[in-house]
Amino acid sequence: MNVVIVESPAKAKTINKYLGSGYKVLASFGHVRDLPAKDGSVLPDQDFEMLWEVDSASQKRMKDIADAVKGSDAVYLATDPDREGEAISWHVLDLLKKKKVIGDKLVKRVVFNAITKKAVLDAMANPRDIDVPLVDAYLARRALDYLVGFNLSPVLWRKLPGARSAGRVQSVALRLVCDRETEIERFVSEEYWNISALLKTPRGDEFLAKLVQADGKRLQGKSITNGEEAGRLKTLLDGAAYSVETVEAKPVKRNPGPPFTTSSLQQAASSNIGFGASRTMQVAQKLYEGIDIGGETVGLITYMRTDGVQMAPEAIEQARSAIVEQFGPRYMPEKPRFYSTKAKNAQEAHEAIRPTDFNRTPDKVRQYLDADQARLYELIWKRGIASQMASAEMERTTVEISATNGADKAGLRAVGSVVRFDGFLGAYVDRREEDDKSEDDDEDGRLPEINAGEKLDKNKVNSSQHFTEPPPRYSEASLIKKMEELGIGRPSTYAATLKTLSDREYVIMDKRKLIPHSKGRLVTAFLENFFTKYVEYDFTADLEEKLDRISAGELDWKQVLREFWQDFFGQIEDTKELRVTNVLDALNEALAPLVFPKREDGSDPRICQVCGTGNLSLKLGKYGAFVGCSNYPECNFTRQLSSEGGADAEASGLNEPKELGTDPMTGEQLTLRSGRFGPYIQRGDGKEAKRSSLPKGWLPDDIDHEKALALINLPRDVGKHPESGKMISAGLGRYGPFLLHDGGYANLETIEDVFSIGLNRAITVIAEKKEKGPGGRGRGTPAALKDLGAHPDGGAITVRDGKYGPYVNWAKVNATLPKGMDPQSVTMEQAMALIIEKGGKASSDKAKAKAPAKKATAKKAAAKTEADATTETATKKSPAKAKTAAKKAPAKKAPAKKTTASKAKKTDT
């Protein structure tokens, strides 16, 4: 019996069927151990020794694997074909050696980039050893991410309350978004004019020509800068005689692009089908791991984390055959196309993302896929087959025209393009390329017959005013493209990096554009001022290059860490003497457009508009930064930083109370105000005045007297219940809109329901709540916030939000998440640990009774976060203390000291 270890249980069964009864395929469920999310997991003073931890769920899985290995003849490590996959195999083998179950057994590493029978059997026939340089690169990356996150994040907590984390790649990606926002704020629009003439040939055909030359000089796109100049040139053309100077028609070929890499797939999926990076990778993972097609589970695409752009020779031949069958012989080029990879690290330049079988057309497999899977598979299939198709053939015609008005002359140009043979465009058109065309690209159709030397008639001369626009905000796709251009991070980590920025509320998504939140801009400004080197694009890209060289065996990974740590630790130490006032002074200057937006009346934006004498400045509170007056407490003006820029905050009119009318029941004035926690409605004045924050989604500009009155008078009476005779009321609470009746709560779906729900509907909602039984505030069974996948014993594992906070649910087991854990960041591994702690094992598990003994380990495992580009929760001790603590610790782990983020915040505050 041979044991094969893969990452995912989803593909273990399929691979076992391919290999037969002589093999037992087991899943590691991803990483089996990790660096504990606490200080001292990486010890720079002990030559970067790394202390790994196996959580309770992984301990059980490793026990099952070890038991199987004991009676086996050979062990095949078949985790994913990338750096992380290599690291998982290394971790598994190291643990098996420590359990002393390997002995003299054959141990080999096998990799396959598709879950098909041929790919799996070919890999098993060509095993290799673990790639040590690749593992070293993983260790270096892991240590770097840990050291940056676990040393830089505490500095942020102490000097910039409200900031949550910093990371080696995360912070640089955030800087890109923030730098673009600064460009937009500082952009000065410039006027320019376009002039064109609608002309007619002797045969009566009309076409449009643009002015490109005047006064003896060539005009660039924005050369005409004012209306006076535009008017003069329009007058010249209105009175001119037109003749054709030259007509040039040139054949042009357009070649297809290579098949998808990870980053190009994410970009194309965003532009063509509207998928975010995370959604793209989730769907691609399912297509890779396997889909049940007519009773057979088979992987439909090759591995989706790759920098490579080439396809295997057999795949190219299959694509060429499919081209002939699907499109015809003319669409197949004479020779196969080969593409060169841009990846710097050849060891990670795997095959491109492509269909495992080009004969499985999108139409043939659509019935087996859900809507998202079908759309992404079609995109991959079309791009893959287009990469081997014939070039598109076009004819580009350029007509040069002279306009003569007395002694004045001008030149115009008309350009047209027509597709003579669509070639690969018959299969795939990248919407990004179409969207990227500038307004000067006017090759949008065929020109009529135009001959050199003939005269043209003028129908009309058009002049249009335009203004230059600021650079657009990044979308997920364009940010990924920019990160790849700069060499920041790696394509396999882009989705996780973007998710982290969103989860930390450093950026927000609006109409598919990334807008930096005020939190994100504060963090970036702080790092740029006090840790400049570590958010520089070149520095981060240089580190990535060094990691690639480690993978290639060209650099020693510990020497790279030593060089990094020496400078980084010195800069961390320098911030100990940094005063908060120094930080605020630097941020006031760096973020002046955000903190002090220009005012319409031209007054000084740094002078308080309430008292007229105080200076406005950033202030730091327990919950983050806000703008306040220097005359506090005499002047208590405060303003929250806008999520979308300071100008919006000023424009909202909340620098002083906005009167909305009076409450007819009390006669008190209703006002719209802004505090450090956002806009709110207030009735009356003084400490006893009633206040109500605007619900999520309500904008200050949309608040009128009617809305303010409805909000301030909540809760409202809906009517008496016919059975109890007691009043039903509707209101807004901590958990959202609700109904209250006889001491019991029932949730409403929307905020609008609070104001509109009638008695009959309210009675029905309350009755439905009672049918579901107790569970607090009428929440019933909350909708899943996140679906983590299937439990090994069947049934879905989900993350939900309950009365007492978010929790993990499996079957009848509900396990509350530890305080501070982000529900969206929970992994399957962490969820399993919590479920085991609650006794949620299969009935056949003999160790069920021992679950309480594992409580501490499981809770600690579930509470840990990933200390890589998204590292954020831990406090830093000095290396000397860490070294002392490490020396005191025996081989068996002592209980960890409580050095959580919450404790650090309490101390620093």
Tab-separated table of N, CA and C in Angstrom, residues 467-579:
chain	number	residue	atom	x	y	z
A	467	PHE	N	-12.215	69.102	-21.331
A	467	PHE	CA	-11.315	69.359	-20.208
A	467	PHE	C	-10.614	68.057	-19.843
A	468	THR	N	-9.328	68.180	-19.582
A	468	THR	CA	-8.587	66.974	-19.180
A	468	THR	C	-9.166	66.432	-17.874
A	469	GLU	N	-9.117	65.132	-17.739
A	469	GLU	CA	-9.675	64.477	-16.555
A	469	GLU	C	-8.562	63.850	-15.731
A	470	PRO	N	-8.758	63.753	-14.426
A	470	PRO	CA	-7.736	63.135	-13.578
A	470	PRO	C	-7.620	61.652	-13.891
A	471	PRO	N	-6.520	61.028	-13.492
A	471	PRO	CA	-6.399	59.584	-13.724
A	471	PRO	C	-7.511	58.845	-12.980
A	472	PRO	N	-8.018	57.777	-13.536
A	472	PRO	CA	-9.120	57.057	-12.872
A	472	PRO	C	-8.640	56.335	-11.629
A	473	ARG	N	-9.536	56.141	-10.684
A	473	ARG	CA	-9.221	55.311	-9.531
A	473	ARG	C	-8.988	53.883	-9.997
A	474	TYR	N	-8.208	53.158	-9.216
A	474	TYR	CA	-7.942	51.771	-9.566
A	474	TYR	C	-9.191	50.919	-9.390
A	475	SER	N	-9.363	49.988	-10.284
A	475	SER	CA	-10.275	48.862	-10.066
A	475	SER	C	-9.421	47.713	-9.556
A	476	GLU	N	-10.047	46.633	-9.155
A	476	GLU	CA	-9.266	45.459	-8.742
A	476	GLU	C	-8.354	45.017	-9.879
A	477	ALA	N	-8.904	45.006	-11.091
A	477	ALA	CA	-8.133	44.523	-12.236
A	477	ALA	C	-6.938	45.430	-12.524
A	478	SER	N	-7.163	46.754	-12.535
A	478	SER	CA	-6.062	47.653	-12.865
A	478	SER	C	-5.029	47.715	-11.746
A	479	LEU	N	-5.457	47.521	-10.490
A	479	LEU	CA	-4.483	47.491	-9.395
A	479	LEU	C	-3.616	46.242	-9.488
A	480	ILE	N	-4.227	45.115	-9.792
A	480	ILE	CA	-3.459	43.877	-9.972
A	480	ILE	C	-2.453	44.050	-11.107
A	481	LYS	N	-2.896	44.664	-12.200
A	481	LYS	CA	-1.996	44.893	-13.332
A	481	LYS	C	-0.818	45.769	-12.914
A	482	LYS	N	-1.098	46.825	-12.143
A	482	LYS	CA	-0.034	47.731	-11.703
A	482	LYS	C	0.925	47.029	-10.749
A	483	MET	N	0.403	46.224	-9.825
A	483	MET	CA	1.262	45.490	-8.889
A	483	MET	C	2.171	44.531	-9.639
A	484	GLU	N	1.617	43.891	-10.667
A	484	GLU	CA	2.421	42.966	-11.454
A	484	GLU	C	3.508	43.718	-12.220
A	485	GLU	N	3.184	44.869	-12.771
A	485	GLU	CA	4.180	45.671	-13.490
A	485	GLU	C	5.333	46.079	-12.582
A	486	LEU	N	5.008	46.435	-11.338
A	486	LEU	CA	6.022	46.915	-10.404
A	486	LEU	C	6.741	45.779	-9.684
A	487	GLY	N	6.239	44.554	-9.832
A	487	GLY	CA	6.862	43.419	-9.151
A	487	GLY	C	6.535	43.364	-7.675
A	488	ILE	N	5.372	43.881	-7.289
A	488	ILE	CA	4.951	43.889	-5.890
A	488	ILE	C	4.107	42.659	-5.619
A	489	GLY	N	4.554	41.816	-4.692
A	489	GLY	CA	3.818	40.591	-4.404
A	489	GLY	C	3.938	39.604	-5.545
A	490	ARG	N	3.097	38.601	-5.495
A	490	ARG	CA	3.038	37.598	-6.546
A	490	ARG	C	1.578	37.348	-6.907
A	491	PRO	N	1.290	36.969	-8.166
A	491	PRO	CA	-0.100	36.819	-8.595
A	491	PRO	C	-0.953	35.946	-7.684
A	492	SER	N	-0.373	34.904	-7.105
A	492	SER	CA	-1.156	34.011	-6.254
A	492	SER	C	-1.612	34.687	-4.969
A	493	THR	N	-0.999	35.829	-4.610
A	493	THR	CA	-1.364	36.511	-3.360
A	493	THR	C	-2.208	37.752	-3.591
A	494	TYR	N	-2.439	38.144	-4.845
A	494	TYR	CA	-3.147	39.397	-5.103
A	494	TYR	C	-4.561	39.385	-4.516
A	495	ALA	N	-5.289	38.301	-4.711
A	495	ALA	CA	-6.668	38.243	-4.220
A	495	ALA	C	-6.710	38.398	-2.705
A	496	ALA	N	-5.800	37.703	-1.999
A	496	ALA	CA	-5.762	37.798	-0.542
A	496	ALA	C	-5.389	39.202	-0.086
A	497	THR	N	-4.472	39.842	-0.794
A	497	THR	CA	-4.056	41.199	-0.433
A	497	THR	C	-5.219	42.174	-0.576
A	498	LEU	N	-5.957	42.093	-1.685
A	498	LEU	CA	-7.090	42.981	-1.895
A	498	LEU	C	-8.179	42.740	-0.853
A	499	LYS	N	-8.398	41.483	-0.508
A	499	LYS	CA	-9.405	41.152	0.503
A	499	LYS	C	-9.021	41.735	1.855
A	500	THR	N	-7.734	41.675	2.186
A	500	THR	CA	-7.271	42.219	3.455
A	500	THR	C	-7.528	43.720	3.527
A	501	LEU	N	-7.216	44.445	2.452
A	501	LEU	CA	-7.441	45.889	2.440
A	501	LEU	C	-8.913	46.224	2.640
A	502	SER	N	-9.778	45.396	2.068
A	502	SER	CA	-11.218	45.609	2.238
A	502	SER	C	-11.666	45.244	3.648
A	503	ASP	N	-11.195	44.107	4.152
A	503	ASP	CA	-11.582	43.662	5.496
A	503	ASP	C	-11.141	44.647	6.572
A	504	ARG	N	-9.987	45.260	6.381
A	504	ARG	CA	-9.473	46.218	7.371
A	504	ARG	C	-10.123	47.593	7.219
A	505	GLU	N	-11.013	47.714	6.215
A	505	GLU	CA	-11.667	48.984	5.909
A	505	GLU	C	-10.654	50.065	5.556
A	506	TYR	N	-9.562	49.648	4.930
A	506	TYR	CA	-8.585	50.604	4.416
A	506	TYR	C	-9.015	51.123	3.048
A	507	VAL	N	-9.737	50.306	2.305
A	507	VAL	CA	-10.303	50.749	1.034
A	507	VAL	C	-11.763	50.331	0.991
A	508	ILE	N	-12.545	51.060	0.229
A	508	ILE	CA	-13.934	50.676	-0.002
A	508	ILE	C	-14.155	50.575	-1.503
A	509	MET	N	-15.100	49.742	-1.892
A	509	MET	CA	-15.408	49.533	-3.300
A	509	MET	C	-16.670	50.306	-3.662
A	510	ASP	N	-16.562	51.151	-4.666
A	510	ASP	CA	-17.711	51.913	-5.126
A	510	ASP	C	-17.741	51.862	-6.647
A	511	LYS	N	-18.769	51.241	-7.181
A	511	LYS	CA	-18.910	51.086	-8.634
A	511	LYS	C	-17.649	50.456	-9.228
A	512	ARG	N	-17.162	49.428	-8.553
A	512	ARG	CA	-16.007	48.626	-8.970
A	512	ARG	C	-14.700	49.415	-8.933
A	513	LYS	N	-14.701	50.562	-8.272
A	513	LYS	CA	-13.486	51.352	-8.105
A	513	LYS	C	-13.045	51.310	-6.644
A	514	LEU	N	-11.719	51.286	-6.427
A	514	LEU	CA	-11.162	51.230	-5.082
A	514	LEU	C	-10.910	52.651	-4.584
A	515	ILE	N	-11.590	53.001	-3.510
A	515	ILE	CA	-11.451	54.327	-2.912
A	515	ILE	C	-10.799	54.166	-1.549
A	516	PRO	N	-9.710	54.873	-1.291
A	516	PRO	CA	-9.071	54.720	0.011
A	516	PRO	C	-9.928	55.329	1.120
A	517	HIS	N	-10.175	54.570	2.167
A	517	HIS	CA	-10.864	55.071	3.347
A	517	HIS	C	-9.899	55.987	4.089
A	518	SER	N	-10.438	56.873	4.911
A	518	SER	CA	-9.572	57.768	5.682
A	518	SER	C	-8.587	56.977	6.541
A	519	LYS	N	-9.018	55.804	7.049
A	519	LYS	CA	-8.100	54.961	7.834
A	519	LYS	C	-6.891	54.561	6.997
A	520	GLY	N	-7.168	54.155	5.763
A	520	GLY	CA	-6.093	53.715	4.885
A	520	GLY	C	-5.141	54.850	4.542
A	521	ARG	N	-5.671	56.056	4.350
A	521	ARG	CA	-4.819	57.181	4.003
A	521	ARG	C	-3.954	57.605	5.191
A	522	LEU	N	-4.515	57.514	6.390
A	522	LEU	CA	-3.728	57.840	7.580
A	522	LEU	C	-2.570	56.863	7.748
A	523	VAL	N	-2.861	55.564	7.582
A	523	VAL	CA	-1.818	54.551	7.723
A	523	VAL	C	-0.724	54.764	6.684
A	524	THR	N	-1.137	55.003	5.438
A	524	THR	CA	-0.150	55.202	4.374
A	524	THR	C	0.703	56.429	4.632
A	525	ALA	N	0.063	57.541	5.040
A	525	ALA	CA	0.823	58.763	5.317
A	525	ALA	C	1.805	58.544	6.466
A	526	PHE	N	1.375	57.809	7.491
A	526	PHE	CA	2.262	57.511	8.621
A	526	PHE	C	3.477	56.714	8.153
A	527	LEU	N	3.235	55.663	7.382
A	527	LEU	CA	4.339	54.815	6.925
A	527	LEU	C	5.263	55.572	5.976
A	528	GLU	N	4.689	56.398	5.105
A	528	GLU	CA	5.520	57.150	4.169
A	528	GLU	C	6.417	58.155	4.894
A	529	ASN	N	5.961	58.657	6.030
A	529	ASN	CA	6.732	59.649	6.771
A	529	ASN	C	7.746	59.029	7.721
A	530	PHE	N	7.424	57.870	8.284
A	530	PHE	CA	8.280	57.318	9.336
A	530	PHE	C	8.873	55.949	8.998
A	531	PHE	N	8.379	55.310	7.926
A	531	PHE	CA	8.952	54.034	7.467
A	531	PHE	C	9.034	54.067	5.943
A	532	THR	N	9.592	55.153	5.451
A	532	THR	CA	9.580	55.434	4.007
A	532	THR	C	10.087	54.265	3.176
A	533	LYS	N	11.202	53.723	3.576
A	533	LYS	CA	11.870	52.687	2.774
A	533	LYS	C	10.982	51.478	2.556
A	534	TYR	N	10.178	51.140	3.571
A	534	TYR	CA	9.456	49.876	3.539
A	534	TYR	C	8.125	49.940	2.799
A	535	VAL	N	7.759	51.130	2.312
A	535	VAL	CA	6.596	51.207	1.427
A	535	VAL	C	6.989	51.741	0.056
A	536	GLU	N	8.286	51.761	-0.224
A	536	GLU	CA	8.743	52.144	-1.555
A	536	GLU	C	8.540	50.982	-2.524
A	537	TYR	N	8.096	51.306	-3.732
A	537	TYR	CA	7.812	50.264	-4.713
A	537	TYR	C	9.076	49.479	-5.081
A	538	ASP	N	10.170	50.187	-5.285
A	538	ASP	CA	11.401	49.513	-5.686
A	538	ASP	C	11.919	48.584	-4.590
A	539	PHE	N	11.808	49.014	-3.341
A	539	PHE	CA	12.295	48.192	-2.237
A	539	PHE	C	11.499	46.889	-2.154
A	540	THR	N	10.186	46.998	-2.253
A	540	THR	CA	9.336	45.809	-2.168
A	540	THR	C	9.582	44.877	-3.345
A	541	ALA	N	9.703	45.446	-4.547
A	541	ALA	CA	9.978	44.626	-5.725
A	541	ALA	C	11.339	43.954	-5.618
A	542	ASP	N	12.329	44.664	-5.045
A	542	ASP	CA	13.665	44.096	-4.870
A	542	ASP	C	13.626	42.897	-3.928
A	543	LEU	N	12.807	42.990	-2.882
A	543	LEU	CA	12.662	41.845	-1.966
A	543	LEU	C	12.063	40.638	-2.696
A	544	GLU	N	11.068	40.897	-3.544
A	544	GLU	CA	10.462	39.797	-4.306
A	544	GLU	C	11.496	39.142	-5.215
A	545	GLU	N	12.344	39.968	-5.813
A	545	GLU	CA	13.380	39.422	-6.683
A	545	GLU	C	14.363	38.559	-5.893
A	546	LYS	N	14.682	38.998	-4.673
A	546	LYS	CA	15.574	38.202	-3.833
A	546	LYS	C	14.931	36.864	-3.460
A	547	LEU	N	13.634	36.882	-3.201
A	547	LEU	CA	12.937	35.626	-2.907
A	547	LEU	C	12.980	34.685	-4.110
A	548	ASP	N	12.840	35.263	-5.309
A	548	ASP	CA	12.945	34.450	-6.520
A	548	ASP	C	14.340	33.852	-6.670
A	549	ARG	N	15.346	34.643	-6.320
A	549	ARG	CA	16.720	34.145	-6.414
A	549	ARG	C	16.984	33.069	-5.363
A	550	ILE	N	16.332	33.172	-4.220
A	550	ILE	CA	16.421	32.085	-3.219
A	550	ILE	C	15.825	30.813	-3.809
A	551	SER	N	14.665	30.948	-4.475
A	551	SER	CA	14.027	29.785	-5.107
A	551	SER	C	14.939	29.134	-6.138
A	552	ALA	N	15.716	29.958	-6.815
A	552	ALA	CA	16.625	29.437	-7.835
A	552	ALA	C	17.937	28.934	-7.238
A	553	GLY	N	18.094	29.020	-5.921
A	553	GLY	CA	19.313	28.548	-5.276
A	553	GLY	C	20.477	29.506	-5.382
A	554	GLU	N	20.197	30.775	-5.709
A	554	GLU	CA	21.268	31.751	-5.917
A	554	GLU	C	21.600	32.553	-4.658
A	555	LEU	N	20.685	32.623	-3.687
A	555	LEU	CA	20.916	33.379	-2.464
A	555	LEU	C	20.605	32.524	-1.251
A	556	ASP	N	21.275	32.835	-0.146
A	556	ASP	CA	21.010	32.164	1.127
A	556	ASP	C	19.861	32.890	1.827
A	557	TRP	N	18.826	32.161	2.195
A	557	TRP	CA	17.622	32.814	2.699
A	557	TRP	C	17.845	33.512	4.040
A	558	LYS	N	18.684	32.964	4.875
A	558	LYS	CA	18.912	33.592	6.179
A	558	LYS	C	19.754	34.864	6.041
A	559	GLN	N	20.635	34.897	5.050
A	559	GLN	CA	21.411	36.113	4.839
A	559	GLN	C	20.498	37.250	4.377
A	560	VAL	N	19.508	36.930	3.557
A	560	VAL	CA	18.526	37.930	3.140
A	560	VAL	C	17.777	38.475	4.349
A	561	LEU	N	17.408	37.583	5.269
A	561	LEU	CA	16.702	38.013	6.476
A	561	LEU	C	17.601	38.880	7.362
A	562	ARG	N	18.852	38.495	7.479
A	562	ARG	CA	19.775	39.266	8.333
A	562	ARG	C	19.900	40.701	7.829
A	563	GLU	N	20.067	40.846	6.512
A	563	GLU	CA	20.225	42.179	5.940
A	563	GLU	C	18.958	43.015	6.142
A	564	PHE	N	17.822	42.383	5.971
A	564	PHE	CA	16.562	43.094	6.156
A	564	PHE	C	16.369	43.515	7.610
A	565	TRP	N	16.580	42.583	8.523
A	565	TRP	CA	16.259	42.817	9.926
A	565	TRP	C	17.137	43.899	10.546
A	566	GLN	N	18.370	43.989	10.157
A	566	GLN	CA	19.274	44.965	10.752
A	566	GLN	C	18.742	46.392	10.586
A	567	ASP	N	18.343	46.742	9.376
A	567	ASP	CA	17.820	48.087	9.132
A	567	ASP	C	16.409	48.253	9.698
A	568	PHE	N	15.580	47.244	9.520
A	568	PHE	CA	14.174	47.336	9.922
A	568	PHE	C	14.051	47.493	11.438
A	569	PHE	N	14.786	46.683	12.189
A	569	PHE	CA	14.712	46.754	13.642
A	569	PHE	C	15.206	48.114	14.138
A	570	GLY	N	16.228	48.645	13.504
A	570	GLY	CA	16.734	49.953	13.892
A	570	GLY	C	15.674	51.031	13.731
A	571	GLN	N	14.909	50.948	12.645
A	571	GLN	CA	13.884	51.959	12.416
A	571	GLN	C	12.721	51.795	13.401
A	572	ILE	N	12.395	50.547	13.749
A	572	ILE	CA	11.365	50.299	14.760
A	572	ILE	C	11.786	50.931	16.088
A	573	GLU	N	13.043	50.745	16.462
A	573	GLU	CA	13.546	51.293	17.723
A	573	GLU	C	13.489	52.818	17.721
A	574	ASP	N	13.742	53.430	16.572
A	574	ASP	CA	13.740	54.888	16.485
A	574	ASP	C	12.363	55.480	16.780
A	575	THR	N	11.300	54.714	16.509
A	575	THR	CA	9.946	55.251	16.716
A	575	THR	C	9.554	55.286	18.186
A	576	LYS	N	10.341	54.668	19.070
A	576	LYS	CA	9.992	54.669	20.495
A	576	LYS	C	9.995	56.083	21.056
A	577	GLU	N	10.849	56.942	20.511
A	577	GLU	CA	10.923	58.325	20.993
A	577	GLU	C	9.983	59.246	20.216
A	578	LEU	N	9.236	58.686	19.277
A	578	LEU	CA	8.357	59.493	18.443
A	578	LEU	C	7.127	59.925	19.240
A	579	ARG	N	6.872	61.229	19.289
A	579	ARG	CA	5.716	61.747	20.005
A	579	ARG	C	4.503	61.813	19.081
